[in-house]
PDB file of C-alpha atoms in Angstrom:
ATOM      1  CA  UNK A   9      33.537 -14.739  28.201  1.00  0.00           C
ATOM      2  CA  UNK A  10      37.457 -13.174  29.204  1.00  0.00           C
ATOM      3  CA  UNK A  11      39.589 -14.046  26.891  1.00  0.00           C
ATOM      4  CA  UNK A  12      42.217 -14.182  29.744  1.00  0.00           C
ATOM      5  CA  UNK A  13      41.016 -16.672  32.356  1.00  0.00           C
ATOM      6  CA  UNK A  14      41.205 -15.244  35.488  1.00  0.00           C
ATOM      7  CA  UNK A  15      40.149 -16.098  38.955  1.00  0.00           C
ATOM      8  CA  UNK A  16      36.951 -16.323  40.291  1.00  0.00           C
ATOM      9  CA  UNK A  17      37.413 -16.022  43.916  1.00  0.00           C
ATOM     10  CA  UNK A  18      40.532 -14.237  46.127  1.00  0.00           C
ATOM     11  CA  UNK A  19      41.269 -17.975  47.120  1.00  0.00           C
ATOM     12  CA  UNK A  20      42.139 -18.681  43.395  1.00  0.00           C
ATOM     13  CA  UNK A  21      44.471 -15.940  42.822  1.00  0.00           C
ATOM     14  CA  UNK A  22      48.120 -16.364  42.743  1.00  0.00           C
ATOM     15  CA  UNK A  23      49.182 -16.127  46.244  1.00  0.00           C
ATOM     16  CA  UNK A  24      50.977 -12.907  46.124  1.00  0.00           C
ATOM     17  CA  UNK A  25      47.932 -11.063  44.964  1.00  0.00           C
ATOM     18  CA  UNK A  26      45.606 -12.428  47.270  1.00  0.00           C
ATOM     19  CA  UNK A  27      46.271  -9.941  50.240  1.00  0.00           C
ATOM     20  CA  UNK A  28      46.055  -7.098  47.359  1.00  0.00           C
ATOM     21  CA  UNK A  29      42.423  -8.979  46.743  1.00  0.00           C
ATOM     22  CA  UNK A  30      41.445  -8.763  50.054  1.00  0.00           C
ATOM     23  CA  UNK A  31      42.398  -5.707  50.681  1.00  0.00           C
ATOM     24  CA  UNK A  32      40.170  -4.504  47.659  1.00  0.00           C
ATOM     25  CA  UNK A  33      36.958  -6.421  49.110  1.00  0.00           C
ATOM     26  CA  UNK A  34      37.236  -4.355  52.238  1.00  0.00           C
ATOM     27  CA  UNK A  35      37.497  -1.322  50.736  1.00  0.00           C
ATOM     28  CA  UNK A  36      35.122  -2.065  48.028  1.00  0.00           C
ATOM     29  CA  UNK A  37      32.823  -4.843  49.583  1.00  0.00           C
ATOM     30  CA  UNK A  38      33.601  -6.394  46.829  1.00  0.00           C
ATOM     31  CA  UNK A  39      36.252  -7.765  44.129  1.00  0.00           C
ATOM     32  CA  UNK A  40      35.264  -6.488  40.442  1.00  0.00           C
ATOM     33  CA  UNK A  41      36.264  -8.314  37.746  1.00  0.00           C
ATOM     34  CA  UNK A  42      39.100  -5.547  36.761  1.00  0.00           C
ATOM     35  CA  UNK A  43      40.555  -6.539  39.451  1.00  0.00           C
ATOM     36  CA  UNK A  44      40.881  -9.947  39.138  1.00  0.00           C
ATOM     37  CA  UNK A  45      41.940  -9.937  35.578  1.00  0.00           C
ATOM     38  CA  UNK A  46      45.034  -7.831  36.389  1.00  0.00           C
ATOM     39  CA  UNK A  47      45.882 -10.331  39.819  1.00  0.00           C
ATOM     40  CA  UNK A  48      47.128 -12.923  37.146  1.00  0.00           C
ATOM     41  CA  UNK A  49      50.162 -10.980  37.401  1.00  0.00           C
ATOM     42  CA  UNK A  50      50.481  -9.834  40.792  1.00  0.00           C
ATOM     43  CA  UNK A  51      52.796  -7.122  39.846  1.00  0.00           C
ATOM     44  CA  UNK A  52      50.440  -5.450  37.537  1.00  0.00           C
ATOM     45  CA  UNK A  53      48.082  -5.389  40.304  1.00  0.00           C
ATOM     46  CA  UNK A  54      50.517  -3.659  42.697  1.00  0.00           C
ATOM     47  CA  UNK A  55      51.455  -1.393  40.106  1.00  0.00           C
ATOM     48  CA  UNK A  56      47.521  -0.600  39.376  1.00  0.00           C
ATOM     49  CA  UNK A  57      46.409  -0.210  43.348  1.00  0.00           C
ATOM     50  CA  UNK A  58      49.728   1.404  44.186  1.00  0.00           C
ATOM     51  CA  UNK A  59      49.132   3.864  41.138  1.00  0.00           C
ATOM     52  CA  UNK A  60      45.297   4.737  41.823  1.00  0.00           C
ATOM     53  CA  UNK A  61      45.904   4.826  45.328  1.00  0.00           C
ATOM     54  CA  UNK A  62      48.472   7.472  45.371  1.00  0.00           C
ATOM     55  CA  UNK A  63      46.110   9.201  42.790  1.00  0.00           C
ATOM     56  CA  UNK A  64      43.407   9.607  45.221  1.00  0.00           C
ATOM     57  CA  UNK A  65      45.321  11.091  47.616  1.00  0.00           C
ATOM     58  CA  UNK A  66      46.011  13.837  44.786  1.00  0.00           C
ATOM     59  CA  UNK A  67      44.481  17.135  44.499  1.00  0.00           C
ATOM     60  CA  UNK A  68      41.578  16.364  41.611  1.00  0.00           C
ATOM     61  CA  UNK A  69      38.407  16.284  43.317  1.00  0.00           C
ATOM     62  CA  UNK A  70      36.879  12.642  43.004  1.00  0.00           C
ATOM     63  CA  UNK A  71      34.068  14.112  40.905  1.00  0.00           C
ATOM     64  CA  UNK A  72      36.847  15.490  38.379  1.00  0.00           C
ATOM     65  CA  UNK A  73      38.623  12.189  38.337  1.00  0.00           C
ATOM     66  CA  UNK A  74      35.418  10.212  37.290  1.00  0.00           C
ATOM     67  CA  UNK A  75      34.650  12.894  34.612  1.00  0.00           C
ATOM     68  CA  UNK A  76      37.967  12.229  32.958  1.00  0.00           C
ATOM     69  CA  UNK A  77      37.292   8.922  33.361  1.00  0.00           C
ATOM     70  CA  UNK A  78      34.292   8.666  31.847  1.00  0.00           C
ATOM     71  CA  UNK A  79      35.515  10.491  28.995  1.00  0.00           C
ATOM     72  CA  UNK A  80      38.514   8.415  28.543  1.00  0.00           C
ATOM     73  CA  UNK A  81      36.450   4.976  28.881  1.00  0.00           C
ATOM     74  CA  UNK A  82      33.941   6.558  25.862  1.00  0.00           C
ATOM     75  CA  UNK A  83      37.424   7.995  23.882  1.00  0.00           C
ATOM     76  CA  UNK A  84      38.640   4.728  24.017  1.00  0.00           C
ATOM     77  CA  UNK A  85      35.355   2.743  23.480  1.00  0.00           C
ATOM     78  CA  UNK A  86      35.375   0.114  26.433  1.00  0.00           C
ATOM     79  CA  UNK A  87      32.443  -0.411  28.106  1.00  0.00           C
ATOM     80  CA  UNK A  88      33.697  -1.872  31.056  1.00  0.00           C
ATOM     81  CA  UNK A  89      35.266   1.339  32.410  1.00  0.00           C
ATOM     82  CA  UNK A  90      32.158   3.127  31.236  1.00  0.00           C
ATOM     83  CA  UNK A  91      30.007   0.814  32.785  1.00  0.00           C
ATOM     84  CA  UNK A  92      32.344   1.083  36.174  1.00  0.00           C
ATOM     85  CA  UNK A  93      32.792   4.648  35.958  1.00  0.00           C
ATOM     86  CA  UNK A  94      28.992   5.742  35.511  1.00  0.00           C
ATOM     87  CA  UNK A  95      28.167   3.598  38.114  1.00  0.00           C
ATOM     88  CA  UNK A  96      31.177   4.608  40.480  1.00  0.00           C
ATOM     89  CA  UNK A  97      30.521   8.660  38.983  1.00  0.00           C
ATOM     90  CA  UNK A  98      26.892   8.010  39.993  1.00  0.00           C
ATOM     91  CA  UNK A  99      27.449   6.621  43.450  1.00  0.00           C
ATOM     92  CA  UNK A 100      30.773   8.134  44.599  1.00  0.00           C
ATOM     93  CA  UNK A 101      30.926  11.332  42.696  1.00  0.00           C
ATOM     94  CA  UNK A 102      27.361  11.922  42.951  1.00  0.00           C
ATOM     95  CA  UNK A 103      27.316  13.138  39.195  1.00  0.00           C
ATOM     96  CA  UNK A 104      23.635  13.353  37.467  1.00  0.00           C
ATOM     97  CA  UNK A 105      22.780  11.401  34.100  1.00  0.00           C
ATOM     98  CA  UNK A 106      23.213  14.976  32.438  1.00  0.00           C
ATOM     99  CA  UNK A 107      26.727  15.215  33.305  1.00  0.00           C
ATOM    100  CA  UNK A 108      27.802  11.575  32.867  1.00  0.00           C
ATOM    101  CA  UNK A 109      26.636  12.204  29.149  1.00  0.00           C
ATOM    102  CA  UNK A 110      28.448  15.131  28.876  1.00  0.00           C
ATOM    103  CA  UNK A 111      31.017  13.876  30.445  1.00  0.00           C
ATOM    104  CA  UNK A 112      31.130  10.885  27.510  1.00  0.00           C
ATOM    105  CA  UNK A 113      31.427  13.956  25.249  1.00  0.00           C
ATOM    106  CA  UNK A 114      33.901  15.020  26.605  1.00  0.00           C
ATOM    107  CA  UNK A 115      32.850  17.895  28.423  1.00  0.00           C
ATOM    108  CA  UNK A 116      31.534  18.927  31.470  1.00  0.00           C
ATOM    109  CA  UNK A 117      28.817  21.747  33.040  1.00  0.00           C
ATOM    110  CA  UNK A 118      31.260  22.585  35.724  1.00  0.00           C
ATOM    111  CA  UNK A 119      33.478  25.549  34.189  1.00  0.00           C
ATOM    112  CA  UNK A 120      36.517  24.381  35.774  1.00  0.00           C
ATOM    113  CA  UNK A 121      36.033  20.385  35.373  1.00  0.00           C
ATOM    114  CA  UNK A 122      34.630  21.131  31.792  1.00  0.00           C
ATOM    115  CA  UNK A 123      38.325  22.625  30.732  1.00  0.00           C
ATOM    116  CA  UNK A 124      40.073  19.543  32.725  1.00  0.00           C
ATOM    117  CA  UNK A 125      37.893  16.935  30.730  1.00  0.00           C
ATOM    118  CA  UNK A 126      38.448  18.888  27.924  1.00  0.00           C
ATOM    119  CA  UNK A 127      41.877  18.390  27.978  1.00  0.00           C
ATOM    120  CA  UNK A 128      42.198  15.347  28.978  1.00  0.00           C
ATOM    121  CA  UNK A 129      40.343  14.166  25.605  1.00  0.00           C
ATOM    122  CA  UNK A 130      42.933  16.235  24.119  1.00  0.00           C
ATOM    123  CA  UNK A 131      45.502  14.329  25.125  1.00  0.00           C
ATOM    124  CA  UNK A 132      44.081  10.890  24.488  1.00  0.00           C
ATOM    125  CA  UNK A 133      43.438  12.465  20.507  1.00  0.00           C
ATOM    126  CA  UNK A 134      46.690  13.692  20.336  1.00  0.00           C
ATOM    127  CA  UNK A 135      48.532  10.824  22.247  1.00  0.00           C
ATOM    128  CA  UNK A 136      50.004  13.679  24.901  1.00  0.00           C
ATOM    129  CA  UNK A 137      51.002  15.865  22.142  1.00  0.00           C
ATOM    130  CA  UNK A 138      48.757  18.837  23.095  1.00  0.00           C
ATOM    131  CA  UNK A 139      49.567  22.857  21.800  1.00  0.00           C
ATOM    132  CA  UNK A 140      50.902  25.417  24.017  1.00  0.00           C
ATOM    133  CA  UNK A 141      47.205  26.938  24.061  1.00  0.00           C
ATOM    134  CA  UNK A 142      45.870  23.920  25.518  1.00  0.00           C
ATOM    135  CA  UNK A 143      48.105  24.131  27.849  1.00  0.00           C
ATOM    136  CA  UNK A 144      47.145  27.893  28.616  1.00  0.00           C
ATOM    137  CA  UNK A 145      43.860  27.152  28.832  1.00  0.00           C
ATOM    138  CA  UNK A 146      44.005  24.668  31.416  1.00  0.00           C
ATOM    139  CA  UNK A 147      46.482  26.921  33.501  1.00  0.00           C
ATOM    140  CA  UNK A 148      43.704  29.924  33.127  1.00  0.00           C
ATOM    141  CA  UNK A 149      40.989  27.846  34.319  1.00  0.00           C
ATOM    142  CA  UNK A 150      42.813  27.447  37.564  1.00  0.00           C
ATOM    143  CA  UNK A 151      45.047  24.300  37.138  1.00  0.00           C
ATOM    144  CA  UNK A 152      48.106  24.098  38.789  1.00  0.00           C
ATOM    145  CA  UNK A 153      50.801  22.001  37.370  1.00  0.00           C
ATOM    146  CA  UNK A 154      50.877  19.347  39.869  1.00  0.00           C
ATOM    147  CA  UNK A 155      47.141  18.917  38.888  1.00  0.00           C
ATOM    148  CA  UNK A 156      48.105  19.011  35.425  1.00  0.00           C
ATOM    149  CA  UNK A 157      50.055  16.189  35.890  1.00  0.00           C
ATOM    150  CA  UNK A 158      47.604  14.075  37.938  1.00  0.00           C
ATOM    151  CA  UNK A 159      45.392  14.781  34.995  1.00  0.00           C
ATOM    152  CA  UNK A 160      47.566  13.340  32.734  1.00  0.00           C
ATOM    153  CA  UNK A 161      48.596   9.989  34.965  1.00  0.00           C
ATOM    154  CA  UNK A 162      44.600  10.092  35.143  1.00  0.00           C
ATOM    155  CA  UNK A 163      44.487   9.735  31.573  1.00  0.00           C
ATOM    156  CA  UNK A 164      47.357   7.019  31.427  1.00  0.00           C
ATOM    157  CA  UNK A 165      45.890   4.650  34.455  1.00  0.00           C
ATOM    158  CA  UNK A 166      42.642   4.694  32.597  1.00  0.00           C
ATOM    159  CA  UNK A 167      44.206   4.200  29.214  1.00  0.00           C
ATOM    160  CA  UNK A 168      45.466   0.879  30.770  1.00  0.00           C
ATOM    161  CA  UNK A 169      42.319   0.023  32.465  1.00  0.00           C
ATOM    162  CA  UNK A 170      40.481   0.132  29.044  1.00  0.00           C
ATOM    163  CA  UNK A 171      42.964  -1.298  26.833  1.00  0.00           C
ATOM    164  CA  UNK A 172      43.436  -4.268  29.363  1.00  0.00           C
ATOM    165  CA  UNK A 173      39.429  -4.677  29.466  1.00  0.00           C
ATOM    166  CA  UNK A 174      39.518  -4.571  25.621  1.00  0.00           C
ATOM    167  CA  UNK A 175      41.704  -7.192  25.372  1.00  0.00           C
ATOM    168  CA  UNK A 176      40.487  -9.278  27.795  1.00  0.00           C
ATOM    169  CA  UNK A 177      36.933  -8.726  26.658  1.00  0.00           C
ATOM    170  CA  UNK A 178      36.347  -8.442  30.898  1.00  0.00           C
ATOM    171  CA  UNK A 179      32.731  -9.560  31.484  1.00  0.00           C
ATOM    172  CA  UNK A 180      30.867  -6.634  32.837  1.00  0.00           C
ATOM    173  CA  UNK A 181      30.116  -6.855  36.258  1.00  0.00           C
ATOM    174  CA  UNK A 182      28.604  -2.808  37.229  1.00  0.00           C
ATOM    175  CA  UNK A 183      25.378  -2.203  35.483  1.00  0.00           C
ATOM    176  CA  UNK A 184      25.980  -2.124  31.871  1.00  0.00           C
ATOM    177  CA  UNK A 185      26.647   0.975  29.548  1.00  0.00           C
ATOM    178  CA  UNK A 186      27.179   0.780  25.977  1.00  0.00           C
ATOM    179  CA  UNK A 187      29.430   3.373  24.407  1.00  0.00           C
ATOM    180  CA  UNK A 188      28.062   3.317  20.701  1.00  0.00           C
ATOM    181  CA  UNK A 189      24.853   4.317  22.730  1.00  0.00           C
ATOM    182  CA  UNK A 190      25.560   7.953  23.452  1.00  0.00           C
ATOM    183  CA  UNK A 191      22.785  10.334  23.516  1.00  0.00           C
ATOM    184  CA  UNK A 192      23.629  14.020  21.583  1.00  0.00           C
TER     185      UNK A 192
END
């Protein structure tokens, strides 16, 4: 059980986030728990849709963006996002189960993604504070800086995704993944 009550239908949210809601079930089909956690404030559901939006309009690949996310949910321990982003990496990003586990350990069998994933657990470890070779590296493997900079607000949105989930102890509603249960 949340421990932060939140609403169980778009009728039940606070009024200003129920248009954000329903705009979610159409492009989703549905309205995931995340989601309805973060409408009890209806600005930190703005912020979140506005953020992720504008995001996916950005120059990472999809399949890129669910790597880092996966490696971020596993950094960070939350199975919620890991359970969301397998399934979502999976479905949307058609990743295999060989790179969603590599992409939990924080790496990736794509040469260019694998560098990108790399670095973004970088920065989670070192809290942004990554070495000028890091910063090479990502550049050499054929990362511009605008991309380096969606990587890192990539990192950030799913920091708060997993920290939020963590707190709230969000009931899973994607098909469940554990992240003390990751294969070597």
């Amino acid at each position: 059980m949340s421990r932060i009550t939140y609403p169980d239908s778009i009728a039940t949210a606070p009024a200003a986030s129920q248009p954000l809601l329903q705009a979610v079930e159409k492009q989703l089909g549905t309205v995931p728990n995340l989601f309805r956690l973060a409408s009890v404030s209806p600005a930190a559901l703005e912020g979140y849709l506005g953020l992720s939006g504008a995001l996916g309009k950005g120059r990472l690949p999809a399949a890129t963006r669910e790597r880092v996310a996966l490696a971020v949910a596993q950094k960070n321990g939350c199975n919620y996002c890991l359970s969301a982003h397998t399934y979502l990496g999976k479905n949307l990003a058609k990743l295999d189960e060989a790179e969603i586990a590599a992409n939990r350990a924080g790496h990736s069998y794509d040469i260019k993604a694998d560098t990108a994933v790399r670095f973004a657990v970088k920065l989670v470890d070192a809290r942004g504070r990554v070495g000028a070779e890091d910063l090479r590296d990502i550049r050499d493997a054929g990362y511009d800086d605008g991309q380096i900079i969606e990587i890192v607000q990539h990192v950030a949105l799913n920091i708060w995704t997993n920290y939020l989930n963590e707190l709230a102890q969000t009931e899973i509603d994607f098909p469940a993944v554990d992240a003390g249960e990751l294969a070597a």
